[in-house]
Amino acid sequence: MAEGQPVRGFSAPRLIERKRDGVELAPGEIEAFLSRFLTGEVPDYQMAAMLMAVFFRGLSPNELERWTLALVQSGERWDFRRVTGPKVGKHSTGGVGDKVTLVLAPLVAAVGLKMPKVSGRGLGHTGGTLDKLASIPGFRTDLDRAAVERLLNDVGYALAGQSDSFVPLDRDLYALRDVTGTVESLPLVAASVMSKKIAEGLDAVVLDVKTGAGALLSDPERAEALARAMLGLAGRFGLRAEALMTRMDEPLGRAVGNALEVREAIETLAGRGPADVLEVAMALGSSLLVQTGAAPDDDAARARLRWVLEDGSALERFRLSVAGQGGDPAVVDDPGRLPRAPASAEARAPRAGRVRGLDAREVGRLVVALGGGRLRKTDAIDPSVGVVLEQKVGDEVETGGRLATVHAATPEAALGAAQRLAELYDIGPEPLKRPPLVLKRITG
Ligand code: URA
């Protein structure tokens, strides 16, 4: 970074120019720019320009720490010392079909950990837990600290959105990044994720750092650098943390789309879900149990998690959570109560062979285009749309065989998306050798 003198007085254009030109911003400059954005003094268009400058220029370690601190300090920091049990957190850097939070939170709550979880809405081509939860009739995520504490005591976990009192700056930046081509930035992702984990008041956190075509940072080296940057921030803020790097080249599970993913999460908790979703949830859960001393090692941790899955207590926690957050708990036994799209169409295989690839990013974009994500900040989400993948990488298909079902608002949209989805399938004669789902464990 070039050396530069901090500017006197406040000039948003001057700070944008300095960042654009590669000058390291002084702590007070970052603080001033971000706090003025929160009050509306710095408008969206100047913030968007700053985000793009950061996208290209990055942030130095000091800038990153200051940026993260400004996010944390934009709201309150939670303290759940009065709640018994270890307070744990989880965050994913964003994936397609990633409904792991909905499975993991009830699993770890059922073994006695407490998870006060603040989630985001969809970002770019990736889905967001908040949007998924919004598809459950009545489910409320506008929780204040007291409501989160009550849920931690009664249910064992709480799923909240950001609010005016909890990291509101990240909520506003997140919404702007989503529609300005500034999502895939290592420091912006790191600060966004870690600000929420730092403010949640946790004893330990596990980070699910996605890598592969559908990840925000698809290149494995950049994804690992992101993991290390987040662990570095955890260290600077005194938070125990571990990162798992997991593959996100094809979508996780079979369902992509908000209500469809909630249904799949319920099926997973009922023991009928896709193996990959459960595998990621178990690996993350095990990390939390071991980090907090709730289990001595990975084998013991997995055995405890398997127990609460098989005896139905994790699913029971999910039901309690839906009821506790104002939702209709009957969706657990009857997922047909979730929103359903009026039209559907099938994607069919153009040739016989093995599925060799299915680009998760393109599948995510397709679901956004169906209305499952946003193109503008204010866009409403259609919770019912999405895709269910019948065939995934490694599966054998016949010519004309069903690959996937698209759920859409109109028959035309369903048909168009089904044709596009069929093109996204890479079908060839030979199967691919696939690396494991959990690629690496990095300890802070
Ligand atoms: N999750 C977040 O909370 N923020 C990001 O920037 C990406 C994923």
mmCIF file of C-alpha atoms and ligand atoms in Angstrom, residues 91-94 118-120 123 126 162 170 174 177 183 185 188-194 196 216, ligand 1:
data_model
loop_
_atom_site.group_PDB
_atom_site.id
_atom_site.type_symbol
_atom_site.label_atom_id
_atom_site.label_comp_id
_atom_site.label_asym_id
_atom_site.label_seq_id
_atom_site.Cartn_x
_atom_site.Cartn_y
_atom_site.Cartn_z
ATOM 1 C CA HIS A 91 -21.079 -19.069 9.715
ATOM 2 C CA SER A 92 -20.762 -20.060 6.105
ATOM 3 C CA THR A 93 -19.074 -17.862 3.545
ATOM 4 C CA GLY A 94 -21.991 -18.521 1.228
ATOM 5 C CA VAL A 118 -27.437 -13.969 13.297
ATOM 6 C CA SER A 119 -27.876 -14.768 9.627
ATOM 7 C CA GLY A 120 -28.021 -12.811 6.424
ATOM 8 C CA LEU A 123 -25.997 -12.581 -1.375
ATOM 9 C CA THR A 126 -25.783 -17.647 -2.922
ATOM 10 C CA GLN A 162 -29.534 -7.972 11.792
ATOM 11 C CA ASP A 170 -23.217 -4.931 7.996
ATOM 12 C CA TYR A 174 -24.554 -6.463 2.698
ATOM 13 C CA ARG A 177 -22.891 -5.375 -2.027
ATOM 14 C CA VAL A 183 -19.823 -9.520 -3.056
ATOM 15 C CA SER A 185 -14.193 -9.532 -1.984
ATOM 16 C CA LEU A 188 -15.492 -7.533 2.728
ATOM 17 C CA VAL A 189 -16.593 -11.134 3.323
ATOM 18 C CA ALA A 190 -14.173 -11.522 6.246
ATOM 19 C CA ALA A 191 -15.343 -8.336 7.979
ATOM 20 C CA SER A 192 -18.998 -9.078 7.327
ATOM 21 C CA VAL A 193 -18.856 -12.612 8.722
ATOM 22 C CA MET A 194 -16.606 -11.882 11.689
ATOM 23 C CA LYS A 196 -21.500 -10.777 13.457
ATOM 24 C CA LEU A 216 -17.933 -16.515 -3.302
HETATM 25 N N1 URA B 1 -21.861 -14.252 4.801
HETATM 26 C C1 URA B 1 -21.833 -13.032 5.370
HETATM 27 O O1 URA B 1 -22.367 -12.827 6.449
HETATM 28 N N2 URA B 1 -21.219 -12.048 4.722
HETATM 29 C C2 URA B 1 -20.615 -12.212 3.542
HETATM 30 O O2 URA B 1 -20.061 -11.275 3.019
HETATM 31 C C3 URA B 1 -20.650 -13.493 2.945
HETATM 32 C C4 URA B 1 -21.285 -14.507 3.605
#
